[in-house]
Short mmCIF file of C-alpha atoms in Angstrom, two decimals:
data_model
loop_
_atom_site.label_atom_id
_atom_site.label_comp_id
_atom_site.label_asym_id
_atom_site.label_seq_id
_atom_site.Cartn_x
_atom_site.Cartn_y
_atom_site.Cartn_z
CA MET A 1 0.16 0.53 0.27
CA THR A 2 1.18 3.56 -0.54
CA ASP A 3 0.40 6.99 0.94
CA SER A 4 -2.65 7.20 -1.21
CA ASP A 5 -4.64 4.69 -0.30
CA PHE A 6 -6.09 5.96 2.04
CA PRO A 7 -8.06 9.33 3.15
CA ASP A 8 -5.88 12.64 3.92
CA GLU A 9 -7.24 12.21 7.43
CA PHE A 10 -5.13 8.82 8.13
CA ALA A 11 -1.89 11.12 7.54
CA ASP A 12 -2.67 12.27 10.99
CA GLY A 13 -0.89 8.19 12.23
CA PHE A 14 2.19 9.98 11.65
CA ASP A 15 2.09 12.83 13.47
CA ASP A 16 2.01 13.71 17.17
CA PRO A 17 0.76 11.14 18.94
CA GLY A 18 -3.06 11.66 21.52
CA ALA A 19 -3.74 10.56 24.97
CA ILE A 20 -5.65 7.80 25.34
CA THR A 21 -8.34 9.34 27.53
CA PRO A 22 -11.52 7.58 28.66
CA GLU A 23 -14.70 9.44 29.14
CA ALA A 24 -16.21 8.83 33.26
CA ILE A 25 -18.03 5.34 33.25
CA ILE A 26 -21.97 6.26 33.91
CA GLU A 27 -23.56 3.95 35.59
CA PRO A 28 -26.68 2.23 33.66
CA SER A 29 -29.99 2.88 35.65
CA PRO A 30 -32.35 -0.24 36.04
CA ASP A 31 -34.41 0.27 33.98
CA GLU A 32 -31.87 -0.03 30.95
CA VAL A 33 -30.01 -3.29 32.92
CA ALA A 34 -33.51 -4.34 32.95
CA ALA A 35 -34.19 -3.73 28.97
CA LEU A 36 -30.27 -5.57 28.27
CA LEU A 37 -31.21 -8.25 30.23
CA GLN A 38 -34.23 -9.07 28.30
CA VAL A 39 -32.57 -8.36 24.65
CA GLU A 40 -30.12 -11.03 25.98
CA HIS A 41 -32.91 -13.51 26.07
CA LEU A 42 -34.31 -12.92 23.07
CA LEU A 43 -31.19 -13.61 21.58
CA ASP A 44 -30.28 -16.50 23.43
CA GLN A 45 -32.77 -18.06 22.22
CA ARG A 46 -31.09 -18.15 19.08
CA TRP A 47 -28.33 -20.83 18.13
CA PRO A 48 -25.40 -20.25 20.61
CA GLU A 49 -21.94 -18.65 19.11
CA THR A 50 -20.09 -22.10 19.31
CA LYS A 51 -22.13 -23.55 16.16
CA ILE A 52 -22.00 -22.54 12.99
CA GLU A 53 -23.42 -23.49 9.81
CA PRO A 54 -20.94 -23.60 6.45
CA SER A 55 -22.65 -20.27 5.40
CA THR A 56 -22.90 -16.33 5.09
CA ALA A 57 -26.17 -15.86 3.08
CA ARG A 58 -28.14 -14.75 6.42
CA ILE A 59 -25.63 -12.14 7.76
CA SER A 60 -25.28 -10.81 3.93
CA ALA A 61 -29.10 -10.86 3.35
CA LEU A 62 -29.21 -8.37 6.43
CA MET A 63 -26.57 -5.87 5.87
CA GLU A 64 -28.14 -5.61 2.36
CA LEU A 65 -31.39 -4.37 4.46
CA LEU A 66 -28.98 -2.31 6.85
CA GLY A 67 -27.61 -0.63 3.67
CA SER A 68 -24.76 -2.67 3.41
CA PRO A 69 -23.23 -0.51 7.19
CA GLN A 70 -19.86 -2.44 7.10
CA ARG A 71 -19.00 -0.88 4.09
CA ASN A 72 -18.95 2.77 5.67
CA TYR A 73 -15.22 1.81 7.02
CA PRO A 74 -12.26 -0.13 6.33
CA SER A 75 -11.81 -3.02 8.92
CA ILE A 76 -8.91 -4.67 10.31
CA HIS A 77 -10.04 -8.87 10.22
CA ILE A 78 -8.50 -10.81 12.78
CA ALA A 79 -8.86 -14.92 13.03
CA GLY A 80 -7.22 -17.11 14.59
CA THR A 81 -6.76 -19.10 17.82
CA ASN A 82 -5.02 -18.18 20.48
CA GLY A 83 -4.87 -14.45 20.82
CA LYS A 84 -7.09 -12.40 18.71
CA THR A 85 -8.24 -10.34 21.50
CA SER A 86 -5.21 -9.40 22.73
CA VAL A 87 -4.49 -8.39 19.47
CA ALA A 88 -7.86 -6.86 18.46
CA ARG A 89 -7.19 -4.85 21.86
CA MET A 90 -3.28 -2.93 20.91
CA VAL A 91 -4.67 -2.64 17.51
CA ASP A 92 -7.77 -0.48 18.84
CA ALA A 93 -4.98 1.27 20.80
CA LEU A 94 -2.26 1.79 18.19
CA ILE A 95 -5.36 3.50 15.91
CA SER A 96 -6.24 5.78 19.05
CA ALA A 97 -3.19 6.82 19.50
CA LEU A 98 -3.09 7.46 16.12
CA HIS A 99 -5.65 10.08 15.98
CA GLN A 100 -8.82 8.20 14.87
CA ARG A 101 -11.67 7.09 16.21
CA THR A 102 -12.70 3.28 16.47
CA GLY A 103 -14.80 0.17 16.93
CA ARG A 104 -13.64 -2.68 17.68
CA THR A 105 -15.26 -6.11 18.31
CA THR A 106 -15.02 -9.24 20.19
CA SER A 107 -16.06 -12.65 21.51
CA PRO A 108 -17.08 -14.09 23.85
CA HIS A 109 -17.64 -11.41 26.74
CA LEU A 110 -16.61 -11.81 30.42
CA GLN A 111 -18.42 -10.40 31.99
CA SER A 112 -21.29 -8.20 29.75
CA ALA A 113 -22.45 -8.03 26.54
CA THR A 114 -21.70 -4.91 26.17
CA GLU A 115 -18.29 -5.86 25.79
CA ARG A 116 -18.55 -7.27 22.27
CA ILE A 117 -19.16 -3.77 21.13
CA SER A 118 -17.14 -1.09 21.82
CA ILE A 119 -16.07 2.86 20.73
CA ASP A 120 -13.51 4.28 21.23
CA ASN A 121 -11.94 1.49 23.23
CA LYS A 122 -15.34 1.08 25.92
CA PRO A 123 -17.58 -0.88 25.45
CA ILE A 124 -21.32 0.76 24.26
CA SER A 125 -23.70 1.82 27.08
CA PRO A 126 -26.87 -0.98 27.73
CA ALA A 127 -29.06 1.80 26.54
CA LYS A 128 -27.06 2.11 23.21
CA TYR A 129 -27.11 -1.86 23.20
CA VAL A 130 -30.86 -2.74 23.37
CA GLU A 131 -31.66 0.60 20.85
CA THR A 132 -28.89 -1.25 18.31
CA TYR A 133 -31.08 -4.23 18.88
CA ARG A 134 -34.21 -2.11 18.29
CA GLU A 135 -33.13 -1.28 15.23
CA ILE A 136 -32.27 -3.58 13.49
CA GLU A 137 -35.07 -6.14 15.39
CA PRO A 138 -37.50 -6.13 12.28
CA PHE A 139 -35.04 -6.53 9.51
CA VAL A 140 -33.62 -9.75 11.45
CA GLU A 141 -37.37 -11.11 12.06
CA LEU A 142 -37.33 -10.84 7.56
CA VAL A 143 -34.36 -12.96 7.19
CA ASP A 144 -35.62 -15.33 9.43
CA GLN A 145 -39.01 -15.68 7.41
CA GLN A 146 -36.69 -15.72 4.23
CA SER A 147 -34.61 -18.58 5.28
CA HIS A 148 -37.50 -20.33 7.21
CA ALA A 149 -39.63 -19.88 3.55
CA SER A 150 -35.91 -22.19 1.99
CA GLY A 151 -35.62 -24.99 4.64
CA GLY A 152 -32.85 -23.16 6.40
CA PRO A 153 -32.81 -22.14 10.66
CA SER A 154 -33.21 -18.24 11.96
CA MET A 155 -29.70 -15.83 11.93
CA SER A 156 -27.41 -17.05 15.28
CA LYS A 157 -27.06 -15.07 18.27
CA PHE A 158 -23.19 -14.04 17.03
CA GLU A 159 -24.62 -13.04 13.18
CA VAL A 160 -27.18 -10.37 15.32
CA VAL A 161 -24.95 -9.30 17.48
CA THR A 162 -21.81 -8.52 14.35
CA ALA A 163 -24.82 -6.85 12.64
CA MET A 164 -25.79 -5.17 15.52
CA ALA A 165 -21.48 -3.74 15.88
CA PHE A 166 -21.24 -3.06 12.12
CA ALA A 167 -24.38 -0.57 12.48
CA ALA A 168 -23.60 1.22 16.01
CA PHE A 169 -19.97 1.54 14.03
CA ALA A 170 -22.00 3.08 11.02
CA ASP A 171 -24.26 5.37 13.34
CA ALA A 172 -20.80 7.21 15.45
CA PRO A 173 -19.41 6.44 13.17
CA VAL A 174 -16.42 5.37 12.97
CA ASP A 175 -12.87 5.97 10.97
CA VAL A 176 -12.01 2.07 10.95
CA ALA A 177 -13.36 -1.29 12.35
CA ILE A 178 -11.54 -3.84 14.22
CA VAL A 179 -13.36 -7.31 14.00
CA GLU A 180 -12.15 -10.19 15.81
CA VAL A 181 -13.58 -12.99 13.57
CA GLY A 182 -16.30 -15.29 16.40
CA LEU A 183 -15.30 -19.10 15.21
CA GLY A 184 -13.44 -20.14 12.09
CA GLY A 185 -13.50 -17.74 9.37
CA ARG A 186 -14.38 -18.66 5.94
CA TRP A 187 -18.38 -18.69 7.36
CA ASP A 188 -18.14 -16.82 9.95
CA ALA A 189 -20.57 -14.11 9.94
CA THR A 190 -17.24 -11.31 10.26
CA ASN A 191 -16.33 -12.13 7.03
CA VAL A 192 -18.60 -9.98 4.23
CA VAL A 193 -16.13 -6.51 5.95
CA ASP A 194 -14.12 -4.52 3.53
CA ALA A 195 -10.82 -5.73 5.09
CA PRO A 196 -7.55 -4.24 3.57
CA VAL A 197 -5.85 -6.40 6.40
CA ALA A 198 -6.23 -8.98 6.82
CA VAL A 199 -4.70 -11.34 10.49
CA ILE A 200 -4.10 -14.70 11.84
CA THR A 201 -2.93 -15.24 15.04
CA PRO A 202 -1.81 -18.70 15.57
CA VAL A 203 -3.69 -22.10 15.13
CA GLY A 204 -3.42 -24.40 17.24
CA MET A 205 -6.60 -27.52 17.99
CA ASP A 206 -9.84 -26.15 19.05
CA HIS A 207 -13.88 -26.62 17.66
CA MET A 208 -12.55 -29.38 16.25
CA GLU A 209 -15.97 -30.45 15.65
CA TYR A 210 -16.79 -27.67 13.18
CA LEU A 211 -12.91 -26.58 11.82
CA GLY A 212 -11.93 -30.11 11.23
CA ASN A 213 -9.31 -32.52 13.65
CA ASP A 214 -5.91 -31.42 11.91
CA ILE A 215 -4.10 -27.71 12.09
CA ALA A 216 -4.28 -27.24 8.14
CA THR A 217 -7.76 -27.80 7.92
CA ILE A 218 -8.63 -26.06 10.72
CA ALA A 219 -5.68 -23.22 9.59
CA GLY A 220 -7.78 -23.79 5.75
CA GLU A 221 -10.92 -21.94 7.72
CA LYS A 222 -9.08 -19.82 10.10
CA ALA A 223 -7.11 -18.36 6.01
CA GLY A 224 -10.95 -18.16 4.73
CA ILE A 225 -10.48 -14.19 5.67
CA ILE A 226 -8.12 -13.96 3.90
CA ARG A 227 -9.91 -12.74 -0.13
CA LYS A 228 -10.17 -10.86 -2.38
CA VAL A 229 -12.17 -7.92 -2.98
CA ASP A 230 -15.24 -8.51 -5.44
CA ALA A 231 -14.62 -6.63 -8.66
CA ASP A 232 -18.43 -4.99 -8.12
CA GLU A 233 -17.66 -4.42 -4.17
CA VAL A 234 -18.52 -0.14 -3.26
CA LEU A 235 -15.33 0.33 -0.99
CA PRO A 236 -15.49 3.02 0.75
CA GLU A 237 -12.98 6.04 -0.57
CA GLY A 238 -9.41 6.24 -1.14
CA VAL A 239 -9.40 2.22 0.08
CA ASP A 240 -6.96 0.07 -1.76
CA PRO A 241 -9.11 -3.19 -2.84
CA SER A 242 -5.65 -5.31 -2.98
CA MET A 243 -5.39 -7.09 0.72
CA VAL A 244 -2.34 -7.50 2.92
CA ALA A 245 -1.72 -10.91 4.48
CA ILE A 246 -0.13 -10.27 8.94
CA VAL A 247 0.42 -14.09 9.62
CA ALA A 248 1.71 -14.56 13.54
CA GLN A 249 3.94 -17.66 13.47
CA GLN A 250 2.92 -20.92 13.08
CA ALA A 251 3.38 -24.35 13.10
CA PRO A 252 4.85 -24.95 9.22
CA GLU A 253 1.78 -27.17 8.16
CA ALA A 254 -0.78 -24.17 8.93
CA MET A 255 2.03 -21.63 7.30
CA GLU A 256 1.52 -23.94 4.38
CA VAL A 257 -2.15 -23.44 4.04
CA ILE A 258 -2.20 -19.70 5.22
CA MET A 259 0.02 -18.83 2.26
CA ALA A 260 -1.81 -20.86 -0.87
CA GLN A 261 -5.18 -18.73 0.15
CA ALA A 262 -2.61 -15.33 -0.01
CA VAL A 263 -1.33 -16.11 -3.47
CA SER A 264 -5.24 -17.52 -4.59
CA ALA A 265 -6.88 -13.55 -2.99
CA GLU A 266 -3.06 -11.98 -4.66
CA ALA A 267 -2.74 -10.88 -1.25
CA ALA A 268 0.49 -9.28 0.04
CA VAL A 269 1.49 -11.25 2.63
CA ALA A 270 3.50 -10.72 6.01
CA ARG A 271 5.36 -13.53 8.55
CA GLU A 272 6.11 -12.96 11.94
CA GLY A 273 10.02 -13.83 11.67
CA SER A 274 10.89 -12.69 8.44
CA GLU A 275 8.92 -9.40 7.71
CA PHE A 276 8.67 -8.84 11.39
CA ALA A 277 9.45 -10.26 14.46
CA VAL A 278 9.93 -9.81 18.22
CA LEU A 279 13.91 -8.00 18.11
CA ALA A 280 14.02 -8.48 22.40
CA ARG A 281 12.18 -8.23 25.71
CA GLN A 282 12.90 -7.19 28.96
CA ILE A 283 10.47 -8.37 32.08
CA ALA A 284 9.57 -4.76 33.70
CA ILE A 285 7.45 -3.92 36.75
CA GLY A 286 3.92 -4.54 35.62
CA GLY A 287 4.62 -6.27 32.20
CA GLN A 288 7.61 -5.85 29.68
CA LEU A 289 9.88 -3.23 27.57
CA LEU A 290 9.93 -4.12 23.99
CA GLU A 291 12.29 -3.44 21.01
CA LEU A 292 9.41 -4.76 18.07
CA GLN A 293 11.16 -4.46 14.44
CA GLY A 294 7.79 -3.59 12.39
CA LEU A 295 7.19 -3.55 8.08
CA GLY A 296 8.32 0.38 9.22
CA GLY A 297 11.21 -0.10 11.28
CA VAL A 298 12.69 -0.73 14.29
CA TYR A 299 10.07 0.92 17.15
CA SER A 300 12.77 0.87 20.54
CA GLU A 301 11.50 0.95 23.92
CA VAL A 302 8.04 -0.36 23.87
CA PHE A 303 6.98 -0.59 26.87
CA LEU A 304 3.69 -3.29 27.09
CA PRO A 305 1.30 -3.33 30.28
CA LEU A 306 0.81 -6.79 29.90
CA HIS A 307 2.44 -10.48 31.12
CA GLY A 308 3.86 -13.30 29.41
CA GLU A 309 6.29 -14.03 26.55
CA HIS A 310 3.35 -14.18 24.17
CA GLN A 311 1.97 -10.76 24.44
CA ALA A 312 5.27 -9.72 23.27
CA HIS A 313 4.00 -11.75 19.57
CA ASN A 314 0.95 -10.41 19.96
CA ALA A 315 2.74 -6.49 19.92
CA ALA A 316 4.32 -7.84 16.94
CA VAL A 317 1.59 -9.17 15.27
CA ALA A 318 -0.65 -5.25 16.08
CA LEU A 319 2.20 -2.89 15.15
CA ALA A 320 2.73 -4.98 11.54
CA ALA A 321 -0.85 -4.69 11.29
CA VAL A 322 -1.41 -1.14 11.78
CA GLU A 323 2.14 0.05 9.58
CA ALA A 324 -0.21 -2.43 6.65
CA PHE A 325 -3.22 0.06 7.19
CA PHE A 326 -1.53 3.36 7.52
CA GLY A 327 0.87 2.12 4.73
CA ALA A 328 3.72 2.01 6.36
CA GLY A 329 6.37 0.23 4.76
CA ALA A 330 11.20 0.46 4.60
CA SER A 331 10.69 4.22 3.86
CA ARG A 332 7.89 4.93 5.60
CA GLN A 333 7.28 4.28 9.89
CA LEU A 334 4.56 5.34 12.50
CA ASP A 335 5.33 7.59 14.81
CA ILE A 336 7.64 5.53 17.44
CA ASP A 337 6.18 8.29 20.16
CA ALA A 338 2.64 7.75 19.56
CA VAL A 339 3.44 3.75 19.37
CA ARG A 340 4.78 3.28 22.23
CA ALA A 341 1.77 5.71 23.67
CA GLY A 342 -0.91 3.31 22.03
CA PHE A 343 0.80 -0.03 23.67
CA ALA A 344 1.14 2.07 27.20
CA ALA A 345 -2.80 1.84 26.83
CA VAL A 346 -3.12 -1.08 26.78
CA ALA A 347 -5.57 -3.66 28.49
CA SER A 348 -7.34 -6.66 28.23
CA PRO A 349 -9.51 -8.16 30.87
CA GLY A 350 -9.26 -12.11 31.77
CA ARG A 351 -5.25 -12.41 30.66
CA LEU A 352 -3.17 -12.86 33.06
CA GLU A 353 -5.46 -10.20 35.35
CA ARG A 354 -4.13 -9.26 38.52
CA LEU A 355 -7.29 -8.51 40.69
CA ARG A 356 -5.86 -8.36 44.27
CA THR A 357 -2.94 -8.11 45.90
CA ALA A 358 -1.73 -10.23 49.67
CA PRO A 359 -2.70 -12.74 48.32
CA THR A 360 -1.74 -11.69 44.80
CA VAL A 361 -4.68 -13.22 43.00
CA PHE A 362 -4.44 -13.37 38.74
CA ILE A 363 -7.21 -14.84 36.70
CA ASP A 364 -6.52 -15.67 32.59
CA ALA A 365 -9.06 -16.96 30.21
CA ALA A 366 -7.01 -19.23 29.12
CA HIS A 367 -9.29 -21.98 27.28
CA ASN A 368 -7.01 -25.17 25.09
CA PRO A 369 -4.23 -26.45 25.32
CA ALA A 370 -1.78 -23.66 23.81
CA GLY A 371 -3.38 -20.85 26.40
CA ALA A 372 -3.11 -23.14 28.76
CA ALA A 373 1.29 -24.02 28.44
CA ALA A 374 1.36 -19.88 27.60
CA LEU A 375 -0.16 -19.35 31.06
CA ALA A 376 2.03 -22.47 32.62
CA ALA A 377 5.40 -20.85 30.76
CA THR A 378 4.44 -16.84 31.82
CA LEU A 379 3.77 -17.81 35.45
CA ALA A 380 6.88 -19.51 36.28
CA GLU A 381 9.55 -17.27 33.65
CA GLU A 382 8.32 -13.91 35.11
CA PHE A 383 6.26 -15.05 39.05
CA ASP A 384 8.61 -16.30 41.66
CA PHE A 385 6.14 -18.43 43.20
CA ARG A 386 6.94 -20.44 46.33
CA PHE A 387 3.35 -21.41 47.16
CA LEU A 388 0.60 -21.39 43.78
CA VAL A 389 -2.99 -22.23 44.03
CA GLY A 390 -5.07 -22.70 40.91
CA VAL A 391 -8.61 -22.23 40.87
CA VAL A 392 -10.17 -24.13 37.67
CA SER A 393 -13.18 -24.48 35.72
CA VAL A 394 -13.13 -25.85 32.39
CA MET A 395 -16.08 -25.42 29.53
CA ALA A 396 -16.56 -29.50 28.98
CA ASP A 397 -16.98 -29.36 25.13
CA LYS A 398 -12.65 -28.51 25.52
CA ASP A 399 -9.41 -30.21 25.72
CA VAL A 400 -9.89 -30.42 29.55
CA ALA A 401 -6.67 -33.00 29.93
CA GLY A 402 -4.65 -31.18 27.98
CA ILE A 403 -5.39 -27.95 29.81
CA LEU A 404 -4.54 -29.77 32.89
CA ASP A 405 -1.98 -31.46 31.92
CA ALA A 406 -0.29 -27.68 30.67
CA LEU A 407 -0.51 -26.41 33.96
CA GLU A 408 0.33 -28.79 36.56
CA PRO A 409 3.46 -28.11 36.75
CA VAL A 410 3.10 -24.75 37.67
CA PHE A 411 0.08 -25.55 40.25
CA ASP A 412 1.02 -26.67 43.12
CA GLN A 413 -2.87 -27.50 44.98
CA LEU A 414 -5.81 -26.96 42.31
CA VAL A 415 -8.92 -26.60 43.85
CA VAL A 416 -11.63 -27.51 40.45
CA THR A 417 -15.50 -26.15 40.72
CA HIS A 418 -18.31 -25.07 38.34
CA ASN A 419 -18.16 -21.50 37.02
CA GLY A 420 -21.82 -22.01 36.85
CA SER A 421 -22.12 -22.48 32.34
CA PRO A 422 -24.96 -25.13 31.60
CA ARG A 423 -21.67 -25.99 29.97
CA ALA A 424 -18.95 -26.32 32.19
CA LEU A 425 -17.08 -29.59 33.39
CA GLU A 426 -19.36 -31.37 36.14
CA THR A 427 -16.65 -30.63 39.72
CA ASP A 428 -16.57 -34.84 40.12
CA ALA A 429 -16.22 -34.91 36.36
CA LEU A 430 -13.02 -32.17 36.26
CA ALA A 431 -11.73 -33.74 39.59
CA LEU A 432 -11.09 -37.27 38.60
CA LEU A 433 -9.11 -36.20 35.66
CA ALA A 434 -7.58 -33.81 37.56
CA GLU A 435 -6.43 -36.46 40.15
CA GLU A 436 -4.93 -37.98 37.41
CA ARG A 437 -2.57 -35.75 36.86
CA PHE A 438 -2.10 -33.38 40.27
CA GLY A 439 -2.55 -36.59 42.56
CA GLN A 440 -5.48 -37.21 44.99
CA GLU A 441 -3.30 -34.77 47.55
CA ARG A 442 -3.40 -32.23 45.51
CA VAL A 443 -7.26 -31.34 44.53
CA ILE A 444 -9.96 -30.06 45.96
CA THR A 445 -13.62 -29.60 44.90
CA ALA A 446 -15.51 -26.71 46.31
CA ALA A 447 -19.31 -26.64 44.62
CA THR A 448 -18.94 -22.70 43.36
CA LEU A 449 -16.73 -20.40 42.12
CA THR A 450 -16.83 -18.60 45.56
CA ASP A 451 -16.21 -21.37 46.84
CA ALA A 452 -13.57 -22.36 44.98
CA VAL A 453 -11.61 -18.87 45.94
CA GLU A 454 -12.56 -18.92 49.91
CA THR A 455 -10.94 -22.71 49.92
CA ALA A 456 -7.67 -21.14 47.95
CA THR A 457 -7.27 -18.59 49.92
CA ALA A 458 -7.42 -20.21 53.13
CA LEU A 459 -5.20 -22.74 51.46
CA VAL A 460 -2.60 -19.50 51.02
CA GLU A 461 -3.10 -17.94 54.23
CA GLU A 462 -1.88 -21.98 55.58
CA ALA A 463 1.17 -21.36 53.68
CA ALA A 464 2.13 -18.08 54.61
CA GLU A 465 2.07 -18.87 58.58
CA ASP A 466 5.03 -20.98 57.29
CA GLY A 467 7.23 -18.22 55.57
CA GLY A 468 4.79 -15.28 55.53
CA VAL A 469 1.95 -14.05 52.49
CA SER A 470 4.75 -13.11 50.17
CA GLY A 471 5.54 -15.85 47.14
CA THR A 472 2.00 -16.98 47.56
CA GLY A 473 -0.90 -16.77 45.05
CA ILE A 474 -4.04 -17.93 42.96
CA VAL A 475 -4.27 -17.76 39.69
CA ILE A 476 -8.36 -18.18 38.27
CA THR A 477 -7.90 -19.83 34.94
CA GLY A 478 -10.06 -22.86 32.55
CA SER A 479 -12.14 -20.75 30.69
CA VAL A 480 -13.06 -17.39 29.89
CA VAL A 481 -16.73 -17.41 32.22
CA THR A 482 -14.14 -18.77 35.00
CA ALA A 483 -12.02 -15.55 34.27
CA GLY A 484 -15.58 -13.18 33.73
CA ALA A 485 -17.14 -14.68 36.83
CA ALA A 486 -14.17 -13.71 39.09
CA ARG A 487 -13.69 -10.71 37.72
CA THR A 488 -17.53 -9.68 38.93
CA LEU A 489 -16.57 -11.84 42.37
CA PHE A 490 -13.82 -9.25 42.34
CA GLY A 491 -15.72 -6.13 41.90
CA LYS A 492 -14.32 -4.65 38.31
CA ASP A 493 -15.99 -3.02 36.38
CA PRO A 494 -16.78 -4.46 32.32
CA GLN A 495 -13.98 -2.95 30.24
#
């Protein structure tokens, strides 16, 4: 891409950085909360987001009825197995620091459905969420009727919420949308956006019942977001119809499939380890200090307030995506101060997030073996715990054994529980699997998450009698739902 690929206002991204100043949080009224719960109840009657049908016909029909709001702005589209939400939040923070108004849609949410639709780096209000739903509801019902007439299903919950996000972004309006894929990519409801930049984060084994039983097949589904823009599509003024694919480190079999898709789509490709990379990282108080090789040169002294080597790699991917979007290259680098300000402002709730000190309590949304392995590696490499208790609840359809295997080396004791979701594995079944890996003497059961945290706290306090509370901690993990429930339990507001 060149300087002329985007309207003049995008050139501001190379000027002085702007401060990201969140507005004061206004508490919703009881009536607004009730209305939100009512809408969520209606949406929950639809297909869940964990179920997909290989078709974008319904979302395409709805977009046409709504006047194609997703074409009112360019998008950065993000697929992959792990790191999607963190990359999306980093991209959002960077583009905001480069003076552009952003819309971001991610899933699933931690605490509130409103988190799925963010404008200006914060979730829309419950009132706006309800208003947006009510505005598109008649058109959703029309698409439902059309689908039923041809023997198809109603729109899924994810399809409707995705349409709500696109409509809210157009109404704002935003300059750029950051769009995270829900499940897969090729047939995902988000795959109707005009995205000059597509991002593929690391691909691993997850959702095999829908995406395939090997890495190559899963990668093929996720790489489906790398596509040619149809010749007859009406693009926003200044947006180049060509695409750049930003590809994180991958297993060889995944990279082969992704590259083949990029060739088929005639997309330019930038790969981590080739065109961009993490050059150096140093553990720092509250995060890490990075030196990143971007598409436009080296960015040094970048502070990222997140823990873990995997987050450093996510940062490299996010930076390359933003560089590609703004047309940065060998002769054009993003403003380094803006990049530093953007990364310094990044928050990724539920990703090794500290909820309390004395004793230390972290939450992490790891919900597959790769995520659990990244969590375990970060705990071992960046912290010096002498006694660490894990509190775990996992969804029944996940690779529970793989998650527990990854966590076993870092937890001295494990409290298994139930996070309240109907999809969660029953506590007794989880305990049996845990005992096979940890041994009976290291596993305790608790009926609820509240009980589990109390049990873990008691274990930590008992250990503190020997050496003090320093060096002891609790990590609550196993699922996005588990992390979200813990955030609520500790009184944290949705972000």
